[in-house]
Tab-separated table of C-alpha atoms in Angstrom:
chain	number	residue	atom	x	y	z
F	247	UNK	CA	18.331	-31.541	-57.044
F	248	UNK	CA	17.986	-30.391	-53.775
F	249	UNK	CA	15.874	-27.663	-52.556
F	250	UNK	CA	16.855	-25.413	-50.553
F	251	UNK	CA	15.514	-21.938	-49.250
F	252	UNK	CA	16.198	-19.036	-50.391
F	253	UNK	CA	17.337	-15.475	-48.706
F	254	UNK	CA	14.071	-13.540	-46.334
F	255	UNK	CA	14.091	-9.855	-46.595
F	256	UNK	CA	11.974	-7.258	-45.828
F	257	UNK	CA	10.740	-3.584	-45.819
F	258	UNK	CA	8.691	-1.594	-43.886
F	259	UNK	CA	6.136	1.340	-45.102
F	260	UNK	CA	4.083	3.846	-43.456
F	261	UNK	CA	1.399	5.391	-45.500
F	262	UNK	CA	-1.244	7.862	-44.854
F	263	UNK	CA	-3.790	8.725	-47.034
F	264	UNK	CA	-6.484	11.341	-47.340
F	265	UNK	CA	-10.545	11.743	-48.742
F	266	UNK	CA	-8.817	14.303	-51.667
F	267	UNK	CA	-6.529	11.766	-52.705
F	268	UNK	CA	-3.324	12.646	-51.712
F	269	UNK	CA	-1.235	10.044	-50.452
F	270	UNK	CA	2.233	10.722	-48.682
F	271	UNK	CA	4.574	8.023	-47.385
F	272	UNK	CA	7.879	6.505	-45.899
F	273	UNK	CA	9.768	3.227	-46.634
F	274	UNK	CA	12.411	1.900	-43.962
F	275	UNK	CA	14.293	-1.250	-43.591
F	276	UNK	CA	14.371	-0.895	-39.518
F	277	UNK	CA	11.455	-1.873	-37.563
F	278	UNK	CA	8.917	0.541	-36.686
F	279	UNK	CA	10.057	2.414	-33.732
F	280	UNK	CA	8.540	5.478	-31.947
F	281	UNK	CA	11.502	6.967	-33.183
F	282	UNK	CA	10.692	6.146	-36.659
F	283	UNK	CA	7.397	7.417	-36.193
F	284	UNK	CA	8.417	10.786	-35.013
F	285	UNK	CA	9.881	10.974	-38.196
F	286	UNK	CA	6.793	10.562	-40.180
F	287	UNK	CA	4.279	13.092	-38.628
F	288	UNK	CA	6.813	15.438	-38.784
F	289	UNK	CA	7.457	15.156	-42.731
F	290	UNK	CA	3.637	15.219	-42.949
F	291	UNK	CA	3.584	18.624	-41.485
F	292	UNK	CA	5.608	19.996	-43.811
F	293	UNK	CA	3.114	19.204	-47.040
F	294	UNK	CA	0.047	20.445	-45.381
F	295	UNK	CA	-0.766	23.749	-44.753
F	296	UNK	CA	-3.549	23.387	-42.013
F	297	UNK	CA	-3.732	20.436	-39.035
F	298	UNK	CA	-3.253	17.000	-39.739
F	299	UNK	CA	-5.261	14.688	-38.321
F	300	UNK	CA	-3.812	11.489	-38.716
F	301	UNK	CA	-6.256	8.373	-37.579
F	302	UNK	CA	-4.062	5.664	-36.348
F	303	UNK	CA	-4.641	1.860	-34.862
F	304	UNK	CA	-3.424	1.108	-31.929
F	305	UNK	CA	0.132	-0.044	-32.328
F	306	UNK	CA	1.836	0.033	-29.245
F	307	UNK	CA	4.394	2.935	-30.825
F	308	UNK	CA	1.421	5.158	-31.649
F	309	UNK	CA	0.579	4.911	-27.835
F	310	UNK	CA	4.695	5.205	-27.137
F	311	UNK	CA	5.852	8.002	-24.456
F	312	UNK	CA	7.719	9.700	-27.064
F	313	UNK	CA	5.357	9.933	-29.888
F	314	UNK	CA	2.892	11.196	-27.473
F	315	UNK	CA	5.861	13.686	-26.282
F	316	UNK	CA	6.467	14.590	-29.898
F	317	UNK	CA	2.527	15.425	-30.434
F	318	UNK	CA	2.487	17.656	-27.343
F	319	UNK	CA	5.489	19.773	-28.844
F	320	UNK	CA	3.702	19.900	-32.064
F	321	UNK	CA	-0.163	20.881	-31.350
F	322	UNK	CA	-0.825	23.022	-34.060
F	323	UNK	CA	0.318	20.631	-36.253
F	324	UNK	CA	-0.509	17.634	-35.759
F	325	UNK	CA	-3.420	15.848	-34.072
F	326	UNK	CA	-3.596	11.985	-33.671
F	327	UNK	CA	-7.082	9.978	-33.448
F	328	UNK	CA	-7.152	6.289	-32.608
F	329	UNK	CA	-9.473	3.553	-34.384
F	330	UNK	CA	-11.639	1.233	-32.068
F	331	UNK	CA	-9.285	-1.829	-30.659
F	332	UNK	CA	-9.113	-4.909	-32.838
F	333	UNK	CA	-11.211	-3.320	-36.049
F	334	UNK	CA	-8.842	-3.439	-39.461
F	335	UNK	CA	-11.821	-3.284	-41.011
F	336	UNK	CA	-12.142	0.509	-40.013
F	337	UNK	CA	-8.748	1.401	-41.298
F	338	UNK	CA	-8.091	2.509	-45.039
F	339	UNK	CA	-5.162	1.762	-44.786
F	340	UNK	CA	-5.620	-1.896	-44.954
F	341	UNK	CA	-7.120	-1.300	-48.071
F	342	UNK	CA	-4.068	0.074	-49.644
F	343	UNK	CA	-1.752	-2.402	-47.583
F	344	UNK	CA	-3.525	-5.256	-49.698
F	345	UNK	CA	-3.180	-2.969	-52.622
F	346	UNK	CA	0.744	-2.825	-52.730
F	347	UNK	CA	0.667	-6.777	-52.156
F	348	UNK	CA	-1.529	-7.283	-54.677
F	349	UNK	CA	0.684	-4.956	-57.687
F	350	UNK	CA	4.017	-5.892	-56.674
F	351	UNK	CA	5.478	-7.774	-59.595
F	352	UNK	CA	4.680	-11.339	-59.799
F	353	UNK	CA	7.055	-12.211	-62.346
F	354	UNK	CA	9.961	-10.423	-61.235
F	355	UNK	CA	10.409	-10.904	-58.043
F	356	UNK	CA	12.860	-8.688	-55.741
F	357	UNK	CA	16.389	-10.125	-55.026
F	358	UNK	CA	17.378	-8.346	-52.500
F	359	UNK	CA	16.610	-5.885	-50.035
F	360	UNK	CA	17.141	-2.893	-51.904
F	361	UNK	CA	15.126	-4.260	-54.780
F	362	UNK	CA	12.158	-4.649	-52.750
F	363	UNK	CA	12.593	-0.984	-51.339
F	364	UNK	CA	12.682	0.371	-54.664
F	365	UNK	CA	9.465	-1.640	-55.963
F	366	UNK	CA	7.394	-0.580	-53.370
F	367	UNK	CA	8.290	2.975	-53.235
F	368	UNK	CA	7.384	2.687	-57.036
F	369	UNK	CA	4.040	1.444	-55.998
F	370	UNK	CA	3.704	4.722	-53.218
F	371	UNK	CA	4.592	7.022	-56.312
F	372	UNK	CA	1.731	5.217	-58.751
F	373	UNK	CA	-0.768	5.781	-56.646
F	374	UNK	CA	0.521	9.684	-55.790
F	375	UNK	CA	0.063	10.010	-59.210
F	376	UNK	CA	-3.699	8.530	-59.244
F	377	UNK	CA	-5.505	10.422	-56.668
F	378	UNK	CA	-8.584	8.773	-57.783
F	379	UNK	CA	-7.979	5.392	-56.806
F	380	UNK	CA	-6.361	7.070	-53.561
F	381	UNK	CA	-10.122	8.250	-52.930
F	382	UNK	CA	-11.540	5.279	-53.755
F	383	UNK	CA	-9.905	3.705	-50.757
F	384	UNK	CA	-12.418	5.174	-48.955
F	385	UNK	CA	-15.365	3.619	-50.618
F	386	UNK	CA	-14.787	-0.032	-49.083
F	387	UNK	CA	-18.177	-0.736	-47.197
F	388	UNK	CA	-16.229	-0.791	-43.773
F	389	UNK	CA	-14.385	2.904	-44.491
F	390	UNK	CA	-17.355	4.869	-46.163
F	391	UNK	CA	-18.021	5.775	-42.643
F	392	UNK	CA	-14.791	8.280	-43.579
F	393	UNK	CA	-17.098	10.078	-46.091
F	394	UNK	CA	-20.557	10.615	-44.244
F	395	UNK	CA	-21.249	14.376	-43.625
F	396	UNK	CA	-21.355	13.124	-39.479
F	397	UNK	CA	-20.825	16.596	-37.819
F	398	UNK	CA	-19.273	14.936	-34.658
F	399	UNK	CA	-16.763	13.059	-37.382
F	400	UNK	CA	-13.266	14.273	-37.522
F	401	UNK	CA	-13.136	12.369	-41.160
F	402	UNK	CA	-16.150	14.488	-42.200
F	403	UNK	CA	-14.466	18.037	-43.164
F	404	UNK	CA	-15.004	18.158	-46.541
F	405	UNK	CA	-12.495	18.768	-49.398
F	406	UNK	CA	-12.045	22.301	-49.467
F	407	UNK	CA	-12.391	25.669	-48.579
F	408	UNK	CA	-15.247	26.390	-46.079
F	409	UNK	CA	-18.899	27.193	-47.304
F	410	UNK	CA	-19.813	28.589	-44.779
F	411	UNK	CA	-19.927	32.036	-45.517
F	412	UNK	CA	-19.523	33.415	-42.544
F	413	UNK	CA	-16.014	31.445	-42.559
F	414	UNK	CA	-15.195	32.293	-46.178
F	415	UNK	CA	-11.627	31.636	-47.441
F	416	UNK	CA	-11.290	28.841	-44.240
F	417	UNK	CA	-9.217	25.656	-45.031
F	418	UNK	CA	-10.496	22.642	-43.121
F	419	UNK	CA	-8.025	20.751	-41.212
F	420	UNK	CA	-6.269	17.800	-43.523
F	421	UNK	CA	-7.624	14.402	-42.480
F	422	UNK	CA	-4.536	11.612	-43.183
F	423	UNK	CA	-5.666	8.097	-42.978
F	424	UNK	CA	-3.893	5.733	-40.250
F	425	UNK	CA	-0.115	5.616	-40.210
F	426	UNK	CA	0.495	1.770	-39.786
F	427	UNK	CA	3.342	-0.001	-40.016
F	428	UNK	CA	1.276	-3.091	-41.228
F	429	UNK	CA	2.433	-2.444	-44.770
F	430	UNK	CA	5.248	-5.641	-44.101
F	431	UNK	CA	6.292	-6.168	-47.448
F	432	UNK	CA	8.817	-9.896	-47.498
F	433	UNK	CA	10.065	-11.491	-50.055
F	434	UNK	CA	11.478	-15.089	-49.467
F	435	UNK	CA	13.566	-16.346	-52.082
F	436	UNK	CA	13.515	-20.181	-53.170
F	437	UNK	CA	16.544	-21.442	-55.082
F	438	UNK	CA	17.550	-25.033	-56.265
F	439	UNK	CA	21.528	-26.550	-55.291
């Protein structure tokens, strides 16, 4: 018997999550492209009635001519804050990258591309579905930062309306949790001949 290596495959995801516990995002097959990004913001905007603020690393697409192009055309929108260089540790989203490795069947394993699409957005959906652990991404001791009540804090705008009365009836803007493409998800095959 001779061992041989199976077919790679891969997908791509792009989540963003927020302190309520709402979770929105896309699975692609293509790399992650400025392009792609585009796409992703602008799908956001559609769910949420006030600003998004969407805290991203800094990928070089994030930083891209065109995504920056797309923001400008969209100010009222959508609003894009970058994490310190080189700190994962700051990002949620790492939190719910290691999440979807971690529940991804382990005994059936995807065989093909598809497959593996299909699995993970089943993972996405889940956790839609359990806004609670969605907030609890946020209680990692590197992310709890997200939660203090830090006035200067773009993270720190509460979960509702205003109470403030003398801004009753206010929404605050929606905080989304880094877009990253980070979320690799690869599947390598191993077969016998």
């Amino acid at each position: 018997m001779v061992r041989r290596s199976g077919n790679r495959f891969s997908v791509n995801a792009v989540p963003a999550i927020s302190t309520r516990g709402r979770m929105h995002f896309m699975v692609f097959a293509e790399s992650f492209t400025a392009e792609v990004m585009c796409r992703f913001p602008d799908r956001l905007a559609g769910h949420f009635d006030p600003k998004v603020h969407l805290v991203v690393d800094g990928h070089s697409v994030h930083r891209s001519r065109k995504v920056r192009d797309w923001l400008a055309a969209h100010p009222d929108d959508v609003e894009m804050h970058f994490l310190p260089p080189y700190s994962p540790e700051l990002d949620p989203d790492e939190l719910v990258n290691a999440d979807l490795k971690h529940s991804l069947p382990k005994q059936h394993r995807a065989r093909n591309q598809a497959e593996l699409a299909a699995e993970t957005r089943r993972f996405f959906r889940r956790r839609q579905r359990q806004p609670h652990i969605v907030r609890g991404y946020f209680g990692g001791p590197h992310v709890r930062y997200v939660l203090d009540e830090n006035p200067m804090s773009f993270w720190s705008i509460g979960s509702g309306p205003s109470e403030d009365p003398g801004r009753r009836g206010h929404r605050p803007p929606t905080v989304a949790a880094a877009a990253s493409p980070e979320v690799h998800v690869s599947y390598h095959r191993e077969g016998c001949r």
